[in-house]
Structures are given as C-alpha cells and as structure tokens.
Amino acid sequence: MSAQPINLNELFRLSLSEPFHWLAGDRDLARPVHWVATQWDELQPGDILLLPAARAGQDILEQAASLGAAAVLLLGEAEPDLALPPDFPVIQSPAVQDVQAVQRLLLTVLINQRAAAIEKGVRIHTQLSELEAEGAGLEGLARAMADLCGRSVLVQDKRGQVLAQSASSALLSIWEDVLQQFYPLSSLPEHFLDRKKVGLKAEMVLQEIPGGLARLVGPITVAGVARGYLS
C-alpha cells in the first residue's frame, strides 16, 4: 500500500508550534508534500523548500515554483515589499530561524505519517488474508473491504459482470441504480479497455460518475493482463 502524501495545511499544523503566515497561495492548502529540502540541488517536484527569509528574492521564489516545489517556507522576517509568484504557496514563520531544526520537525511528521499508512496497509492485508484462509469467499472479502474503508466495494469480471459487492450505508438506498451504471465496460476509463496494456501498469484511477459521485477503480491483474476490475 502506498501512503497518501500529507498536505501543506496538515504538515504545518502538526509540526510547527510557532506562528506562521501565508504570504501567498493560501488557496492551495491541500497541495501534497513529498519531502523537505534545504538546498537547490536536492529540490524535487512536490518538495517544500526551506529558506532563511533574508535570502529570499523574487527570482528564487519563481525558480522554486517553476521546479514544481510544493511551497517555500521562509524562516525569519521577510522584506515587506517581497514580490511573490502568483498562485504559489509562500509561507513565513518569523519567529523561527533554525533551518535544520525546522527540517527535522517537518520530516518527523512526514515519515511518521507514511509509517502509519504502511502499518495500516499491513493490518488490512492481514485481515483479508485471514478471511481468505477461512473460506469467506469473494463476497466476504468485499464486505470486509467495505467495512475497513467505509466505502462501497464492487468486484467485476473482464466483461463487467458483478462478481461481488457490498454497499455502504450512505449508498444503500441508491445502490442498484449505481450498479446499473457500471455494467457496460464503456463505463470504465478509456485506457482500461485494453486489458493487456492496463495490466502492465496497474493503478487506481479516480473517476467521476453521474449523481455527484466518484469511484476509485483499478484492474485486477493476472500474469500481466486485467482479468477484472475493483471499485
């Protein structure tokens, strides 16, 4: 199970005890964060760049934005007339100046969050393996997955026929109508229809469906070929 990246708002809320201010980009609170860099040569897309505010200039902020950084966090007092890139998160923590200490705080939260997600994935895998060993069958596995994730679960074969299902309480009253939308294979994302191609790179895709709903759908692969689909 891959860990869902923590976002900017969660990371700062969980790691910074000193006040911080959004100078720009406060509409991107949910932007995901992958790592925390303190040097240009280690900056990757999705990373936060930590900088002493005294070193910050328009060219540096624009370069960070062009490299796909998640945000720039300025430590210390920034110049009041600092030019900021449009729609790019720039945050300031005026009372903190120790770059290495802040990096350690942020990375501690990032790593702990990923470890927790991996641990949860192991627990889920263990529970599903126990059900399989007990002969619960596909319907039993679908019910267990629905209980674990709190969402409806649907398993279909390569022709779109339902093999197993379990509706969440939120969708129970309209579940039959929802199922009707999924019977034709044309309801799948277009690139899923090539079962050999999608089997080589199995991934979950978020797909909007009528009624203001959405599903995560992915192929069930055997020997590199999609033999069914899980929603």
mmCIF file of C-alpha atoms in Angstrom:
data_model
loop_
_atom_site.group_PDB
_atom_site.id
_atom_site.type_symbol
_atom_site.label_atom_id
_atom_site.label_comp_id
_atom_site.label_asym_id
_atom_site.label_seq_id
_atom_site.Cartn_x
_atom_site.Cartn_y
_atom_site.Cartn_z
ATOM 1 C CA MET A 1 0.000 0.000 0.000
ATOM 2 C CA SER A 2 1.421 3.412 -0.943
ATOM 3 C CA ALA A 3 0.996 6.203 1.595
ATOM 4 C CA GLN A 4 -1.195 9.145 0.663
ATOM 5 C CA PRO A 5 1.017 12.278 0.798
ATOM 6 C CA ILE A 6 0.275 14.676 3.640
ATOM 7 C CA ASN A 7 -0.790 18.147 2.526
ATOM 8 C CA LEU A 8 0.645 21.560 3.382
ATOM 9 C CA ASN A 9 -2.037 22.508 5.878
ATOM 10 C CA GLU A 10 -1.782 19.219 7.815
ATOM 11 C CA LEU A 11 2.026 19.258 7.820
ATOM 12 C CA PHE A 12 2.365 22.769 9.213
ATOM 13 C CA ARG A 13 -0.463 22.278 11.716
ATOM 14 C CA LEU A 14 1.130 19.104 13.108
ATOM 15 C CA SER A 15 4.758 20.209 13.135
ATOM 16 C CA LEU A 16 5.070 23.973 13.771
ATOM 17 C CA SER A 17 4.361 25.307 17.251
ATOM 18 C CA GLU A 18 5.435 28.856 16.372
ATOM 19 C CA PRO A 19 3.071 31.133 14.394
ATOM 20 C CA PHE A 20 3.297 31.012 10.600
ATOM 21 C CA HIS A 21 1.652 33.165 7.967
ATOM 22 C CA TRP A 22 0.605 32.539 4.383
ATOM 23 C CA LEU A 23 2.105 35.275 2.241
ATOM 24 C CA ALA A 24 0.694 33.772 -0.960
ATOM 25 C CA GLY A 25 -1.020 30.643 -2.288
ATOM 26 C CA ASP A 26 -3.322 30.107 0.688
ATOM 27 C CA ARG A 27 -5.881 28.566 -1.681
ATOM 28 C CA ASP A 28 -3.511 25.601 -2.091
ATOM 29 C CA LEU A 29 -3.748 24.310 1.479
ATOM 30 C CA ALA A 30 -4.377 20.771 0.206
ATOM 31 C CA ARG A 31 -1.274 20.651 -2.015
ATOM 32 C CA PRO A 32 0.558 17.355 -1.248
ATOM 33 C CA VAL A 33 4.089 17.343 0.186
ATOM 34 C CA HIS A 34 6.679 14.657 -0.600
ATOM 35 C CA TRP A 35 9.840 15.878 1.151
ATOM 36 C CA VAL A 36 11.576 18.891 2.739
ATOM 37 C CA ALA A 37 14.654 20.346 1.049
ATOM 38 C CA THR A 38 17.092 22.997 2.213
ATOM 39 C CA GLN A 39 19.309 23.114 -0.902
ATOM 40 C CA TRP A 40 18.549 23.738 -4.566
ATOM 41 C CA ASP A 41 20.369 20.627 -5.752
ATOM 42 C CA GLU A 42 18.083 18.380 -3.662
ATOM 43 C CA LEU A 43 14.773 20.062 -4.560
ATOM 44 C CA GLN A 44 12.297 17.786 -6.353
ATOM 45 C CA PRO A 45 8.695 18.383 -7.515
ATOM 46 C CA GLY A 46 6.367 18.189 -4.509
ATOM 47 C CA ASP A 47 9.062 19.222 -2.001
ATOM 48 C CA ILE A 48 8.962 22.143 0.409
ATOM 49 C CA LEU A 49 11.996 24.419 0.161
ATOM 50 C CA LEU A 50 13.171 25.935 3.460
ATOM 51 C CA LEU A 51 14.972 29.266 3.185
ATOM 52 C CA PRO A 52 16.152 31.982 5.553
ATOM 53 C CA ALA A 53 13.866 34.916 4.746
ATOM 54 C CA ALA A 54 16.888 37.171 4.233
ATOM 55 C CA ARG A 55 17.916 35.059 1.208
ATOM 56 C CA ALA A 56 14.506 35.134 -0.434
ATOM 57 C CA GLY A 57 14.050 37.123 -3.611
ATOM 58 C CA GLN A 58 11.598 37.134 -6.488
ATOM 59 C CA ASP A 59 13.945 35.122 -8.727
ATOM 60 C CA ILE A 60 14.416 32.390 -6.100
ATOM 61 C CA LEU A 61 10.677 32.062 -5.444
ATOM 62 C CA GLU A 62 9.882 31.946 -9.165
ATOM 63 C CA GLN A 63 12.550 29.294 -9.716
ATOM 64 C CA ALA A 64 11.095 27.138 -6.916
ATOM 65 C CA ALA A 65 7.645 27.464 -8.469
ATOM 66 C CA SER A 66 8.964 26.521 -11.925
ATOM 67 C CA LEU A 67 10.661 23.421 -10.489
ATOM 68 C CA GLY A 68 7.303 22.209 -9.135
ATOM 69 C CA ALA A 69 8.010 22.761 -5.439
ATOM 70 C CA ALA A 70 5.006 22.332 -3.157
ATOM 71 C CA ALA A 71 5.846 25.569 -1.322
ATOM 72 C CA VAL A 72 8.613 27.761 0.045
ATOM 73 C CA LEU A 73 8.786 28.256 3.803
ATOM 74 C CA LEU A 74 10.664 31.416 4.804
ATOM 75 C CA LEU A 75 12.223 31.486 8.268
ATOM 76 C CA GLY A 76 12.645 34.873 9.908
ATOM 77 C CA GLU A 77 11.389 38.288 8.818
ATOM 78 C CA ALA A 78 10.868 38.706 5.073
ATOM 79 C CA GLU A 79 11.166 42.010 3.218
ATOM 80 C CA PRO A 80 7.773 43.784 3.320
ATOM 81 C CA ASP A 81 7.882 44.510 -0.439
ATOM 82 C CA LEU A 82 8.938 40.979 -1.467
ATOM 83 C CA ALA A 83 7.460 40.161 -4.887
ATOM 84 C CA LEU A 84 5.605 36.856 -4.789
ATOM 85 C CA PRO A 85 4.848 34.458 -7.668
ATOM 86 C CA PRO A 86 1.121 34.228 -8.459
ATOM 87 C CA ASP A 87 -0.739 31.147 -7.155
ATOM 88 C CA PHE A 88 2.341 29.656 -5.488
ATOM 89 C CA PRO A 89 2.387 28.918 -1.733
ATOM 90 C CA VAL A 90 4.873 31.041 0.199
ATOM 91 C CA ILE A 91 4.727 30.743 3.984
ATOM 92 C CA GLN A 92 6.623 32.695 6.619
ATOM 93 C CA SER A 93 7.494 31.758 10.184
ATOM 94 C CA PRO A 94 9.034 34.990 11.527
ATOM 95 C CA ALA A 95 9.954 33.702 14.997
ATOM 96 C CA VAL A 96 11.994 30.715 13.769
ATOM 97 C CA GLN A 97 15.386 30.845 12.060
ATOM 98 C CA ASP A 98 16.983 27.421 12.523
ATOM 99 C CA VAL A 99 16.584 25.790 9.096
ATOM 100 C CA GLN A 100 17.907 22.389 10.141
ATOM 101 C CA ALA A 101 15.674 22.210 13.223
ATOM 102 C CA VAL A 102 12.566 23.035 11.187
ATOM 103 C CA GLN A 103 13.549 20.476 8.552
ATOM 104 C CA ARG A 104 13.811 17.802 11.253
ATOM 105 C CA LEU A 105 10.380 18.741 12.648
ATOM 106 C CA LEU A 106 8.708 18.590 9.240
ATOM 107 C CA LEU A 107 10.424 15.355 8.202
ATOM 108 C CA THR A 108 9.472 13.704 11.506
ATOM 109 C CA VAL A 109 5.782 14.299 10.760
ATOM 110 C CA LEU A 110 6.165 13.229 7.111
ATOM 111 C CA ILE A 111 7.938 9.973 7.963
ATOM 112 C CA ASN A 112 5.599 9.125 10.851
ATOM 113 C CA GLN A 113 2.568 9.677 8.604
ATOM 114 C CA ARG A 114 3.961 7.318 5.964
ATOM 115 C CA ALA A 115 4.874 4.701 8.550
ATOM 116 C CA ALA A 116 1.325 4.833 9.937
ATOM 117 C CA ALA A 117 -0.146 4.358 6.460
ATOM 118 C CA ILE A 118 2.141 1.387 5.772
ATOM 119 C CA GLU A 119 1.253 -0.153 9.143
ATOM 120 C CA LYS A 120 -2.457 0.262 8.358
ATOM 121 C CA GLY A 121 -1.889 -1.391 4.979
ATOM 122 C CA VAL A 122 -0.217 -4.369 6.662
ATOM 123 C CA ARG A 123 -3.151 -4.733 9.079
ATOM 124 C CA ILE A 124 -5.663 -4.655 6.228
ATOM 125 C CA HIS A 125 -3.669 -7.228 4.256
ATOM 126 C CA THR A 126 -3.523 -9.484 7.326
ATOM 127 C CA GLN A 127 -7.285 -9.254 7.919
ATOM 128 C CA LEU A 128 -8.108 -10.027 4.288
ATOM 129 C CA SER A 129 -5.647 -12.952 4.270
ATOM 130 C CA GLU A 130 -7.314 -14.401 7.372
ATOM 131 C CA LEU A 131 -10.734 -14.154 5.715
ATOM 132 C CA GLU A 132 -9.390 -15.869 2.606
ATOM 133 C CA ALA A 133 -7.922 -18.672 4.712
ATOM 134 C CA GLU A 134 -11.269 -19.090 6.476
ATOM 135 C CA GLY A 135 -13.038 -19.550 3.135
ATOM 136 C CA ALA A 136 -15.100 -16.362 3.375
ATOM 137 C CA GLY A 137 -15.240 -16.174 -0.404
ATOM 138 C CA LEU A 138 -15.272 -13.136 -2.660
ATOM 139 C CA GLU A 139 -18.439 -11.719 -1.108
ATOM 140 C CA GLY A 140 -16.864 -11.979 2.332
ATOM 141 C CA LEU A 141 -13.730 -10.187 1.135
ATOM 142 C CA ALA A 142 -15.839 -7.432 -0.452
ATOM 143 C CA ARG A 143 -17.773 -6.922 2.804
ATOM 144 C CA ALA A 144 -14.538 -6.799 4.792
ATOM 145 C CA MET A 145 -13.008 -4.250 2.435
ATOM 146 C CA ALA A 146 -16.162 -2.112 2.672
ATOM 147 C CA ASP A 147 -16.034 -2.266 6.472
ATOM 148 C CA LEU A 148 -12.345 -1.347 6.526
ATOM 149 C CA CYS A 149 -12.557 1.616 4.169
ATOM 150 C CA GLY A 150 -16.098 2.801 4.941
ATOM 151 C CA ARG A 151 -16.974 2.861 1.235
ATOM 152 C CA SER A 152 -18.929 0.669 -1.148
ATOM 153 C CA VAL A 153 -16.948 -2.078 -2.884
ATOM 154 C CA LEU A 154 -17.594 -3.662 -6.279
ATOM 155 C CA VAL A 155 -15.717 -6.516 -7.980
ATOM 156 C CA GLN A 156 -16.385 -7.154 -11.694
ATOM 157 C CA ASP A 157 -15.057 -9.667 -14.193
ATOM 158 C CA LYS A 158 -13.462 -8.724 -17.506
ATOM 159 C CA ARG A 159 -16.895 -8.436 -19.159
ATOM 160 C CA GLY A 160 -18.260 -6.103 -16.479
ATOM 161 C CA GLN A 161 -20.414 -8.691 -14.713
ATOM 162 C CA VAL A 162 -20.631 -8.295 -10.938
ATOM 163 C CA LEU A 163 -18.675 -10.942 -9.012
ATOM 164 C CA ALA A 164 -19.089 -9.438 -5.552
ATOM 165 C CA GLN A 165 -20.410 -6.260 -3.995
ATOM 166 C CA SER A 166 -21.017 -4.539 -0.704
ATOM 167 C CA ALA A 167 -22.850 -1.226 -0.406
ATOM 168 C CA SER A 168 -22.031 1.354 2.231
ATOM 169 C CA SER A 169 -24.870 2.706 4.345
ATOM 170 C CA ALA A 170 -24.612 6.060 2.545
ATOM 171 C CA LEU A 171 -25.345 4.476 -0.849
ATOM 172 C CA LEU A 172 -27.633 1.650 0.221
ATOM 173 C CA SER A 173 -30.842 3.336 -0.944
ATOM 174 C CA ILE A 174 -29.499 4.022 -4.460
ATOM 175 C CA TRP A 175 -27.056 1.121 -4.798
ATOM 176 C CA GLU A 176 -29.000 -0.715 -7.521
ATOM 177 C CA ASP A 177 -29.089 2.459 -9.614
ATOM 178 C CA VAL A 178 -25.358 2.928 -9.109
ATOM 179 C CA LEU A 179 -24.677 -0.654 -10.202
ATOM 180 C CA GLN A 180 -26.632 -0.138 -13.419
ATOM 181 C CA GLN A 181 -24.093 2.489 -14.449
ATOM 182 C CA PHE A 182 -21.211 0.018 -14.159
ATOM 183 C CA TYR A 183 -22.495 -2.970 -16.140
ATOM 184 C CA PRO A 184 -21.244 -1.806 -19.568
ATOM 185 C CA LEU A 185 -17.474 -1.882 -19.893
ATOM 186 C CA SER A 186 -17.727 1.510 -21.571
ATOM 187 C CA SER A 187 -18.223 2.961 -18.075
ATOM 188 C CA LEU A 188 -14.542 2.235 -17.343
ATOM 189 C CA PRO A 189 -11.810 4.797 -18.031
ATOM 190 C CA GLU A 190 -10.995 4.519 -21.726
ATOM 191 C CA HIS A 191 -7.437 3.205 -21.293
ATOM 192 C CA PHE A 192 -8.765 0.342 -19.108
ATOM 193 C CA LEU A 193 -10.420 -1.250 -22.136
ATOM 194 C CA ASP A 194 -7.044 -2.528 -23.416
ATOM 195 C CA ARG A 195 -6.660 -5.302 -20.832
ATOM 196 C CA LYS A 196 -3.066 -6.152 -21.759
ATOM 197 C CA LYS A 197 -1.871 -2.568 -21.697
ATOM 198 C CA VAL A 198 -3.562 -1.653 -18.413
ATOM 199 C CA GLY A 199 -2.337 -4.923 -16.886
ATOM 200 C CA LEU A 200 1.273 -3.864 -17.379
ATOM 201 C CA LYS A 201 0.783 -0.748 -15.268
ATOM 202 C CA ALA A 202 -1.965 -1.425 -12.773
ATOM 203 C CA GLU A 203 -3.117 1.713 -11.000
ATOM 204 C CA MET A 204 -6.173 3.103 -9.282
ATOM 205 C CA VAL A 205 -7.946 5.940 -11.119
ATOM 206 C CA LEU A 206 -10.416 8.418 -9.626
ATOM 207 C CA GLN A 207 -13.448 8.587 -11.920
ATOM 208 C CA GLU A 208 -16.438 10.900 -11.570
ATOM 209 C CA ILE A 209 -19.807 9.259 -12.196
ATOM 210 C CA PRO A 210 -23.333 10.688 -12.578
ATOM 211 C CA GLY A 211 -25.164 11.742 -9.445
ATOM 212 C CA GLY A 212 -22.288 13.733 -7.960
ATOM 213 C CA LEU A 213 -20.428 10.533 -7.052
ATOM 214 C CA ALA A 214 -16.924 9.248 -7.754
ATOM 215 C CA ARG A 215 -15.162 5.909 -7.627
ATOM 216 C CA LEU A 216 -11.608 4.665 -7.359
ATOM 217 C CA VAL A 217 -11.287 1.895 -9.927
ATOM 218 C CA GLY A 218 -8.360 -0.316 -10.816
ATOM 219 C CA PRO A 219 -7.665 -3.529 -12.747
ATOM 220 C CA ILE A 220 -7.308 -6.938 -11.112
ATOM 221 C CA THR A 221 -4.327 -8.366 -12.971
ATOM 222 C CA VAL A 222 -3.179 -11.931 -13.509
ATOM 223 C CA ALA A 223 0.045 -12.582 -15.440
ATOM 224 C CA GLY A 224 0.130 -9.005 -16.664
ATOM 225 C CA VAL A 225 -3.448 -8.998 -18.038
ATOM 226 C CA ALA A 226 -6.515 -7.355 -16.491
ATOM 227 C CA ARG A 227 -8.942 -10.148 -15.584
ATOM 228 C CA GLY A 228 -11.391 -7.983 -13.670
ATOM 229 C CA TYR A 229 -11.898 -4.613 -12.005
ATOM 230 C CA LEU A 230 -12.142 -3.390 -8.407
ATOM 231 C CA SER A 231 -14.075 -0.248 -7.443
#
